[in-house]
Coordinates of C-alpha atoms in Angstrom, one line a residue:
M1 CA 123.0 219.8 58.6
V2 CA 122.6 216.1 58.7
T3 CA 124.6 215.5 55.6
G4 CA 127.4 218.0 56.4
A5 CA 126.4 220.3 53.5
Q6 CA 125.3 223.2 55.7
R7 CA 127.9 226.0 55.5
Y8 CA 129.0 227.7 58.7
T9 CA 131.2 230.8 59.1
L10 CA 134.6 229.1 58.7
D11 CA 133.3 227.1 55.6
L12 CA 133.0 230.4 53.7
D13 CA 135.5 231.1 51.0
V14 CA 136.1 234.8 51.4
P15 CA 139.0 235.9 49.1
G16 CA 142.2 236.5 50.8
A17 CA 140.9 235.7 54.3
K18 CA 143.7 234.1 56.3
P19 CA 143.4 231.9 59.5
C20 CA 143.6 233.7 62.7
V21 CA 143.7 232.8 66.4
V22 CA 144.2 234.9 69.6
R23 CA 146.4 234.3 72.6
R24 CA 144.0 235.1 75.4
P25 CA 144.8 236.2 79.0
P26 CA 145.1 233.8 81.9
T27 CA 142.1 235.4 83.6
F28 CA 138.8 237.0 82.4
G29 CA 139.4 240.4 80.9
G30 CA 143.1 240.5 81.4
T31 CA 145.1 243.0 79.3
V32 CA 148.3 242.8 77.3
R33 CA 151.2 244.7 78.8
G34 CA 153.9 243.5 76.4
V35 CA 155.2 240.7 74.2
A36 CA 158.8 239.7 74.8
N37 CA 159.5 237.7 71.6
L38 CA 157.4 239.5 69.0
A39 CA 160.1 239.4 66.3
D40 CA 160.8 235.7 66.8
V41 CA 157.1 234.8 66.5
R42 CA 156.6 236.9 63.4
A43 CA 159.5 235.0 61.8
M44 CA 157.9 231.6 62.5
P45 CA 156.8 229.5 59.4
G46 CA 153.6 230.7 57.8
V47 CA 153.1 233.7 60.2
L48 CA 151.8 236.7 58.4
N49 CA 150.9 239.1 61.2
V50 CA 151.0 239.4 65.0
V51 CA 149.0 242.3 66.4
T52 CA 147.7 243.3 69.8
V53 CA 144.0 243.9 70.3
P54 CA 142.0 244.7 73.5
T55 CA 141.2 241.0 74.0
G56 CA 144.7 239.6 73.5
V57 CA 147.5 239.0 70.9
A58 CA 146.2 237.8 67.5
V59 CA 148.3 235.7 65.1
V60 CA 147.4 235.5 61.4
A61 CA 149.1 232.7 59.4
E62 CA 148.8 230.7 56.2
T63 CA 147.1 227.8 58.1
F64 CA 145.4 227.4 61.4
G65 CA 148.1 224.9 62.5
Q66 CA 150.8 227.5 62.0
A67 CA 148.7 230.2 63.7
I68 CA 148.1 227.9 66.8
T69 CA 151.8 227.0 67.0
A70 CA 152.9 230.6 66.9
K71 CA 150.2 231.6 69.4
A72 CA 151.6 229.0 71.9
A73 CA 155.1 230.4 71.4
L74 CA 154.1 234.0 72.4
Q75 CA 155.7 235.2 75.6
V76 CA 153.1 237.7 76.9
T77 CA 153.1 239.8 80.0
W78 CA 149.5 240.2 81.2
G79 CA 147.8 242.9 83.2
P80 CA 145.0 242.1 85.7
G81 CA 141.4 241.5 84.9
P82 CA 138.2 242.3 86.9
A83 CA 137.8 238.8 88.4
D84 CA 141.5 237.7 89.0
Q85 CA 141.0 236.6 92.6
L86 CA 137.6 235.0 92.2
S87 CA 137.2 231.3 92.7
D88 CA 134.1 229.2 93.4
A89 CA 134.2 229.6 97.2
Q90 CA 134.4 233.4 97.0
I91 CA 131.6 233.6 94.4
R92 CA 129.4 231.4 96.5
T93 CA 130.1 233.6 99.6
R94 CA 129.2 236.7 97.6
L95 CA 126.0 235.2 96.4
R96 CA 124.9 234.0 99.8
A97 CA 125.7 237.4 101.3
A98 CA 123.6 239.1 98.6
T99 CA 120.5 236.9 99.0
P100 CA 117.7 239.1 100.5
P101 CA 116.2 237.8 103.8
L102 CA 113.0 235.9 103.8
L103 CA 110.1 237.9 105.1
V104 CA 107.7 235.4 106.6
P105 CA 108.9 234.0 110.0
P106 CA 107.8 230.5 110.6
L107 CA 106.8 231.2 114.2
L108 CA 104.7 228.3 115.4
T109 CA 103.8 227.2 111.8
P110 CA 105.4 224.1 110.3
Y111 CA 107.8 225.1 107.6
V112 CA 110.3 223.7 105.1
D113 CA 113.6 225.7 104.4
A114 CA 116.1 224.9 101.7
E115 CA 119.1 226.5 100.0
F116 CA 120.5 225.6 96.5
D117 CA 123.6 226.4 94.6
F118 CA 124.0 226.1 90.8
A119 CA 127.5 226.4 89.2
F120 CA 128.4 228.5 86.1
V121 CA 127.7 226.6 82.9
S122 CA 129.3 226.9 79.5
H123 CA 127.2 227.3 76.3
A124 CA 129.5 224.6 74.8
P125 CA 128.4 225.0 71.2
M126 CA 129.6 222.5 68.5
E127 CA 130.8 225.6 66.6
T128 CA 133.2 227.7 68.6
N129 CA 133.0 231.5 68.4
C130 CA 134.3 232.6 65.0
A131 CA 134.0 235.3 62.4
V132 CA 135.4 236.4 59.0
A133 CA 136.2 240.1 58.6
D134 CA 137.5 242.3 55.7
V135 CA 138.1 245.8 56.9
R136 CA 139.4 248.5 54.6
D137 CA 140.0 252.2 55.1
D138 CA 136.5 253.2 53.8
R139 CA 134.4 250.1 54.4
A140 CA 134.1 246.8 56.3
E141 CA 132.4 243.4 55.7
I142 CA 131.9 240.8 58.4
W143 CA 130.5 237.3 58.3
S144 CA 129.4 235.5 61.6
G145 CA 126.7 233.7 63.3
L146 CA 124.7 236.5 65.0
K147 CA 121.4 236.9 66.8
S148 CA 121.7 240.7 67.1
P149 CA 123.1 241.8 63.7
I150 CA 121.8 245.4 63.9
V151 CA 123.5 246.3 67.1
A152 CA 126.6 244.3 65.9
R153 CA 126.8 246.4 62.7
Q154 CA 126.2 249.7 64.6
T155 CA 128.8 248.9 67.3
I156 CA 131.4 247.7 64.9
A157 CA 130.9 250.8 62.7
A158 CA 131.4 253.0 65.8
D159 CA 134.5 251.1 66.9
L160 CA 136.1 251.3 63.4
G161 CA 135.1 255.0 62.9
L162 CA 133.0 254.2 59.9
P163 CA 129.5 255.3 59.0
P164 CA 127.0 252.3 59.5
D165 CA 126.1 252.3 55.9
K166 CA 129.8 251.4 55.1
V167 CA 129.7 248.3 57.3
T168 CA 128.0 245.1 55.9
V169 CA 127.2 242.3 58.3
H170 CA 126.3 238.9 56.9
V171 CA 124.3 236.6 59.2
V172 CA 125.6 233.1 58.9
Q173 CA 124.0 229.9 60.2
A174 CA 125.4 229.4 63.7
G175 CA 126.3 226.0 65.1
G176 CA 124.6 226.4 68.5
S177 CA 125.1 228.7 71.5
F178 CA 122.3 231.1 70.5
G179 CA 122.1 233.0 73.8
R180 CA 125.8 233.6 73.7
R181 CA 125.4 234.8 70.1
L182 CA 123.2 237.6 71.2
F183 CA 126.6 239.1 71.6
F184 CA 129.0 239.6 68.7
D185 CA 132.4 239.2 70.5
A186 CA 134.0 237.3 67.6
A187 CA 132.7 239.7 64.9
L188 CA 134.0 242.8 66.7
E189 CA 137.3 241.1 67.5
A190 CA 137.8 239.9 63.9
A191 CA 137.0 243.4 62.6
R192 CA 139.7 244.9 65.0
I193 CA 142.2 242.3 63.9
S194 CA 141.5 242.9 60.2
R195 CA 141.9 246.6 60.6
A196 CA 145.2 246.2 62.5
C197 CA 146.6 243.7 59.9
R198 CA 145.1 245.5 56.9
R199 CA 144.0 242.2 55.5
P200 CA 140.9 239.9 55.6
V201 CA 141.0 237.3 58.5
R202 CA 139.2 234.1 59.4
L203 CA 139.1 234.2 63.2
M204 CA 138.5 231.0 65.1
W205 CA 138.3 230.6 68.9
T206 CA 139.9 227.3 69.8
R207 CA 137.8 224.9 72.0
V208 CA 139.8 225.9 75.0
D209 CA 139.2 229.6 74.2
D210 CA 135.5 229.0 73.8
T211 CA 135.1 227.0 77.0
R212 CA 137.2 229.3 79.2
H213 CA 136.6 232.8 77.7
G214 CA 133.1 232.3 76.2
R215 CA 130.1 233.7 77.9
M216 CA 128.4 231.4 80.4
R217 CA 125.3 230.9 82.4
P218 CA 125.7 232.6 85.7
A219 CA 126.1 230.8 89.0
T220 CA 123.1 231.2 91.3
H221 CA 122.1 230.8 95.0
H222 CA 118.6 230.1 96.1
K223 CA 116.9 230.4 99.5
I224 CA 113.4 229.1 99.7
R225 CA 110.9 228.9 102.6
A226 CA 107.4 227.4 102.6
T227 CA 105.0 227.4 105.5
H228 CA 102.2 225.0 105.8
L229 CA 99.4 224.0 108.1
L230 CA 96.7 221.3 108.0
G231 CA 97.6 220.3 104.4
E232 CA 97.5 223.8 103.1
V233 CA 100.6 225.8 101.9
L234 CA 100.4 229.3 103.6
S235 CA 103.4 230.9 102.0
F236 CA 106.1 230.3 99.5
E237 CA 109.1 232.6 99.4
H238 CA 112.0 232.3 96.9
R239 CA 115.1 234.6 97.0
V240 CA 117.6 234.3 94.1
A241 CA 121.1 235.8 94.1
A242 CA 122.8 235.4 90.8
A243 CA 126.0 236.5 89.1
E244 CA 124.9 239.3 86.8
T245 CA 123.6 238.2 83.4
D246 CA 124.9 240.5 80.8
F247 CA 122.1 242.1 78.6
R248 CA 124.3 244.8 77.1
H249 CA 123.2 243.7 73.6
G250 CA 120.0 245.5 74.6
L251 CA 117.0 244.7 72.5
G252 CA 119.1 244.3 69.4
E253 CA 120.0 247.9 68.4
I254 CA 122.3 250.6 69.6
I255 CA 119.8 252.7 71.7
T256 CA 118.8 250.0 74.1
A257 CA 122.3 248.5 74.1
T258 CA 123.6 251.9 75.2
A259 CA 120.9 252.1 77.8
A260 CA 121.9 248.8 79.2
H261 CA 125.3 250.3 80.1
L262 CA 123.7 252.9 82.4
P263 CA 124.1 252.7 86.2
L264 CA 122.5 250.0 88.3
G265 CA 118.7 250.2 88.4
I266 CA 118.5 251.9 85.1
G267 CA 120.4 249.8 82.6
N268 CA 121.3 246.1 82.7
A269 CA 119.4 245.5 86.0
T270 CA 116.2 246.8 84.4
L271 CA 116.4 244.2 81.6
A272 CA 117.3 241.5 84.1
Q273 CA 114.3 242.2 86.5
T274 CA 111.9 242.5 83.6
L275 CA 112.9 239.1 82.2
F276 CA 112.9 237.5 85.6
L277 CA 109.5 238.8 86.5
T278 CA 108.1 237.9 83.1
T279 CA 109.3 234.3 83.0
V280 CA 109.4 233.1 86.6
K281 CA 106.0 232.5 88.1
S282 CA 104.7 229.8 90.4
P283 CA 101.9 227.7 88.9
Y284 CA 100.6 226.6 92.3
H285 CA 98.1 228.0 94.8
F286 CA 100.7 228.4 97.6
G287 CA 99.2 231.3 99.6
L288 CA 101.5 234.3 99.8
T289 CA 104.0 233.7 97.0
T290 CA 107.0 235.9 96.4
Q291 CA 110.0 235.5 94.1
A292 CA 112.8 238.1 94.0
L293 CA 116.1 238.4 92.1
T294 CA 119.3 240.1 93.2
E295 CA 122.2 240.2 90.8
V296 CA 125.9 240.5 91.8
P297 CA 128.5 242.0 89.3
T298 CA 131.5 239.7 89.2
G299 CA 133.5 240.6 86.1
I300 CA 132.8 237.1 84.7
P301 CA 131.5 237.1 81.1
T302 CA 127.9 235.9 81.0
A303 CA 125.0 235.7 78.6
S304 CA 121.5 234.3 78.4
W305 CA 121.6 230.5 78.6
R306 CA 118.6 228.4 77.6
S307 CA 115.6 229.1 79.9
V308 CA 117.7 232.0 81.4
Y309 CA 116.4 232.4 84.9
S310 CA 113.7 229.7 85.0
A311 CA 116.0 226.7 84.6
N312 CA 117.6 227.1 88.0
T313 CA 114.8 229.1 89.7
R314 CA 111.9 226.8 88.8
G315 CA 114.1 223.8 89.0
A316 CA 114.8 224.6 92.6
E317 CA 111.2 225.2 93.3
E318 CA 110.1 221.8 91.9
I319 CA 112.6 220.2 94.3
M320 CA 111.0 222.2 97.1
V321 CA 107.5 221.0 96.0
D322 CA 108.6 217.4 96.5
E323 CA 110.0 218.2 100.0
L324 CA 106.7 220.0 100.8
A325 CA 104.8 217.0 99.7
A326 CA 107.0 214.8 102.0
A327 CA 106.5 217.2 104.9
T328 CA 102.7 217.0 104.6
G329 CA 102.7 213.2 104.0
K330 CA 101.5 213.5 100.4
D331 CA 102.5 211.8 97.1
P332 CA 104.5 214.3 94.9
Y333 CA 102.2 213.8 91.9
R334 CA 99.0 214.1 93.9
F335 CA 100.3 217.1 95.9
R336 CA 101.1 219.0 92.7
R337 CA 97.7 218.1 91.2
T338 CA 96.0 219.5 94.3
F339 CA 97.7 222.8 94.1
L340 CA 98.0 223.5 90.4
K341 CA 95.8 226.4 89.3
T342 CA 94.2 225.2 86.1
D343 CA 92.8 222.1 84.3
A344 CA 95.3 222.7 81.5
Q345 CA 98.2 222.4 84.0
R346 CA 96.7 219.3 85.5
A347 CA 96.2 217.7 82.1
V348 CA 100.0 217.6 81.2
L349 CA 100.8 216.4 84.8
D350 CA 98.1 213.6 84.5
K351 CA 99.4 212.6 81.1
V352 CA 103.0 211.9 82.3
A353 CA 101.8 210.2 85.4
T354 CA 99.6 207.9 83.4
E355 CA 102.0 207.2 80.5
G356 CA 105.0 206.9 82.8
N357 CA 103.2 204.6 85.3
W358 CA 103.9 206.9 88.2
G359 CA 104.4 205.1 91.5
R360 CA 105.4 201.7 90.1
A361 CA 107.6 199.5 92.3
M362 CA 111.4 199.9 91.6
E363 CA 114.4 198.2 93.0
P364 CA 116.8 200.0 95.4
G365 CA 119.0 202.5 93.6
R366 CA 116.3 203.3 91.0
A367 CA 113.5 205.8 91.4
Q368 CA 111.0 208.1 89.6
G369 CA 110.8 211.9 89.7
I370 CA 108.2 214.2 88.5
A371 CA 108.0 218.0 88.0
F372 CA 105.9 220.7 86.2
H373 CA 106.7 224.1 84.5
E374 CA 104.7 226.8 82.7
E375 CA 106.2 229.6 80.7
Y376 CA 105.5 231.7 77.5
K377 CA 101.8 230.6 77.4
S378 CA 102.9 226.9 77.4
R379 CA 103.0 224.2 80.0
T380 CA 104.8 220.9 80.4
A381 CA 105.3 218.1 82.8
C382 CA 108.2 215.6 83.0
L383 CA 108.6 212.2 84.6
V384 CA 112.0 210.5 84.6
E385 CA 113.4 207.3 86.0
I386 CA 117.0 207.3 87.3
D387 CA 119.5 204.6 88.1
V388 CA 122.2 205.5 90.7
R389 CA 123.4 202.0 91.5
D390 CA 126.8 203.1 90.0
P391 CA 127.5 206.1 92.2
Q392 CA 130.1 207.4 89.7
R393 CA 127.6 207.4 86.8
A394 CA 124.0 208.3 87.8
R395 CA 121.9 207.8 84.6
V396 CA 118.5 208.8 83.5
T397 CA 117.0 205.7 82.0
K398 CA 113.5 206.8 81.0
A399 CA 111.7 210.1 80.4
V400 CA 108.0 210.9 79.6
I401 CA 107.2 214.4 78.7
A402 CA 103.8 216.0 78.0
V403 CA 103.6 219.5 76.5
D404 CA 100.6 221.9 75.8
V405 CA 101.5 224.9 73.7
G406 CA 97.9 226.1 73.0
L407 CA 98.1 225.6 69.2
P408 CA 100.8 223.2 68.1
V409 CA 102.2 224.2 64.7
N410 CA 105.0 221.8 64.3
P411 CA 104.6 218.8 66.6
R412 CA 107.9 217.2 65.5
G413 CA 109.7 220.5 66.2
L414 CA 108.1 220.5 69.7
E415 CA 109.2 217.0 70.3
A416 CA 112.8 218.0 69.4
Q417 CA 112.6 221.1 71.6
M418 CA 111.5 219.0 74.6
I419 CA 114.2 216.3 74.1
G420 CA 116.8 219.1 73.8
G421 CA 115.6 220.6 77.1
L422 CA 115.8 217.2 78.7
T423 CA 119.4 216.7 77.5
D424 CA 120.3 220.1 78.8
A425 CA 118.8 219.3 82.2
I426 CA 120.5 215.9 82.4
S427 CA 123.8 217.6 81.7
T428 CA 123.6 220.5 84.1
T429 CA 121.8 218.6 86.9
L430 CA 124.1 215.7 87.0
R431 CA 127.7 216.5 85.8
A432 CA 128.2 219.6 83.6
G433 CA 129.5 222.8 85.2
L434 CA 132.5 225.1 85.3
H435 CA 134.9 225.3 88.2
I436 CA 136.1 229.0 88.5
D437 CA 139.6 229.1 89.9
K438 CA 141.4 232.5 90.3
G439 CA 139.5 234.2 87.5
L440 CA 139.3 231.4 84.9
P441 CA 137.4 228.1 84.5
L442 CA 139.5 225.0 85.0
E443 CA 137.5 223.2 82.2
G444 CA 138.9 223.6 78.6
S445 CA 137.2 221.0 76.5
Y446 CA 134.4 218.6 76.1
S447 CA 136.4 215.9 77.9
Q448 CA 136.5 218.2 81.0
F449 CA 133.1 220.0 80.7
H450 CA 131.0 216.9 81.2
W451 CA 128.1 217.5 78.8
A452 CA 125.8 214.5 78.4
Q453 CA 127.0 211.9 75.9
Q454 CA 124.9 209.3 74.2
R455 CA 125.5 206.9 77.0
D456 CA 124.1 209.4 79.5
T457 CA 120.8 209.9 77.6
P458 CA 117.8 207.6 78.1
R459 CA 116.9 205.2 75.3
D460 CA 113.2 205.4 76.3
V461 CA 112.0 208.9 75.7
R462 CA 108.3 209.7 74.9
V463 CA 107.0 213.1 74.2
F464 CA 103.3 213.7 74.1
V465 CA 102.1 216.9 72.3
L466 CA 98.6 217.6 73.5
P467 CA 95.9 218.5 71.0
A468 CA 95.2 222.2 70.5
T469 CA 93.8 223.9 73.6
G470 CA 93.8 227.4 72.2
T471 CA 93.9 229.4 69.0
E472 CA 97.5 230.8 69.5
P473 CA 100.8 229.0 69.8
G474 CA 102.9 229.4 72.9
G475 CA 106.6 229.2 73.3
A476 CA 108.7 226.0 73.4
G477 CA 112.4 226.9 73.2
E478 CA 112.8 227.7 76.9
L479 CA 110.0 225.4 78.1
G480 CA 111.8 222.0 78.3
V481 CA 114.6 222.6 80.8
P482 CA 113.0 223.6 84.2
A483 CA 110.6 220.7 84.7
A484 CA 113.3 218.2 83.6
V485 CA 115.8 219.7 86.1
G486 CA 113.2 219.3 88.9
A487 CA 112.2 215.7 87.8
I488 CA 115.8 214.5 87.6
A489 CA 116.8 216.0 91.0
N490 CA 113.7 214.6 92.6
A491 CA 114.4 211.1 91.2
W492 CA 117.9 211.3 92.4
A493 CA 116.7 212.3 95.9
R494 CA 114.3 209.4 96.0
A495 CA 116.9 206.9 94.7
T496 CA 119.7 208.1 97.1
G497 CA 117.8 209.2 100.1
S498 CA 119.7 212.5 100.0
K499 CA 118.4 216.0 99.5
P500 CA 120.0 217.6 96.4
R501 CA 121.4 221.1 97.2
S502 CA 124.3 221.8 94.9
F503 CA 124.4 221.4 91.1
P504 CA 125.7 219.7 89.2
L505 CA 125.4 216.8 91.6
D506 CA 128.7 215.1 90.5
F507 CA 131.1 218.0 90.2
D508 CA 134.6 216.6 90.9
V509 CA 137.7 217.9 89.1
D510 CA 138.6 214.6 87.5
F511 CA 141.0 216.0 84.9
T512 CA 144.2 217.8 84.6
P513 CA 143.5 221.4 83.5
Y514 CA 145.2 222.9 80.4
P515 CA 147.8 225.5 81.1
R516 CA 146.5 229.1 81.3

């Protein structure tokens, strides 16, 4: 990968496979009603085929340049999609309305209330969605980066009307976006195009396609109330309303994938609730603690994004912990230490506080933030320092992370996982999100979807992998994001004197959107 020798899907030399792109609708899930200039486009230089598939109008050509030029020339009449009228304001209103009420009335007890909003987020992989397909009358062969190849093969076979043993799926190294690649959108689309064209094709989603039509992390709304008295937290309630996360890939094969299509409460919702309740837990002794998820169908394509529910949910809770500490007159680090449940939890928190010199004096416009998270039998704490003296470019300047996974197998891999989680958190907490406008994101490229660049990442990052505390390894892939989200937001709050409530914090439309 470092040298460029790694071969990805579009690096493969499949005999006869020709470049292919798709003209996609101006809204999510729009349909093709007609193409006014089909003959003219088919006559353009290098164009080999122009065919309509359920997802749009595909152009196959001798080169990708010719295919993209011909795609842009298409004059398509589009039918509506399921989310045509949805924009951010309407989505937020729906989520707020769907948030279940809090159960514990504050009465005469001191309490802290807060509500948080998180925007949709692109997977934004370096490698866009792509696949190579060679479909014949009696067999099919597909190459793509896939995380669920069994259900992909079974579904493609059913769609093509072929027996599964006549469909071969090759799993290729994927260039990122692994939650999104639980689905096999590109593989199925390429198979359909190859069948319609009766030739092998090399399908590439353009960067704009990938940003606007790719599956994304759902927007969420959070309502939290904590009651406290005499230094004790009596109750902690968290209600989450989220745009529905699509789990229709099931558990990786056709039976559970089919079950996920069943009505509400049986299919997709069951998988969502199971994952939420498995991964989202409070690590604190906060009295009566409840966490609940309600999902809202929107027609917007979604998929599991790193840390799935816990990035937003536990991130919001860690902000609330800081505000509880302030309400009770306690230091955020000491407050956490008092209420954490185990010595193992306190060990990672103590490590970052010590190594990060928690509480050191800092000039105005700079501050520290700290947070904790536990998931998949692992635990971590994160301390960051932030500089907001340039209000247009808040920047994390330092991070100290401690991680305990029980039995560390690959310490350098753990270090990389935690730095990756930190980068994801810097991005989505500060600047990276999608503006939904009338059924489509405004963002269409890396220049518009503001993922963290090198200048946004701290030069001073230290990751401490604690010695073995058990005989089994815990998980690490999802672990690094939530604590970093909380730490960054808490540092920003201390540096600015403002309470963070809507993420990303800097979310202006500072670009001219591409045409639909």
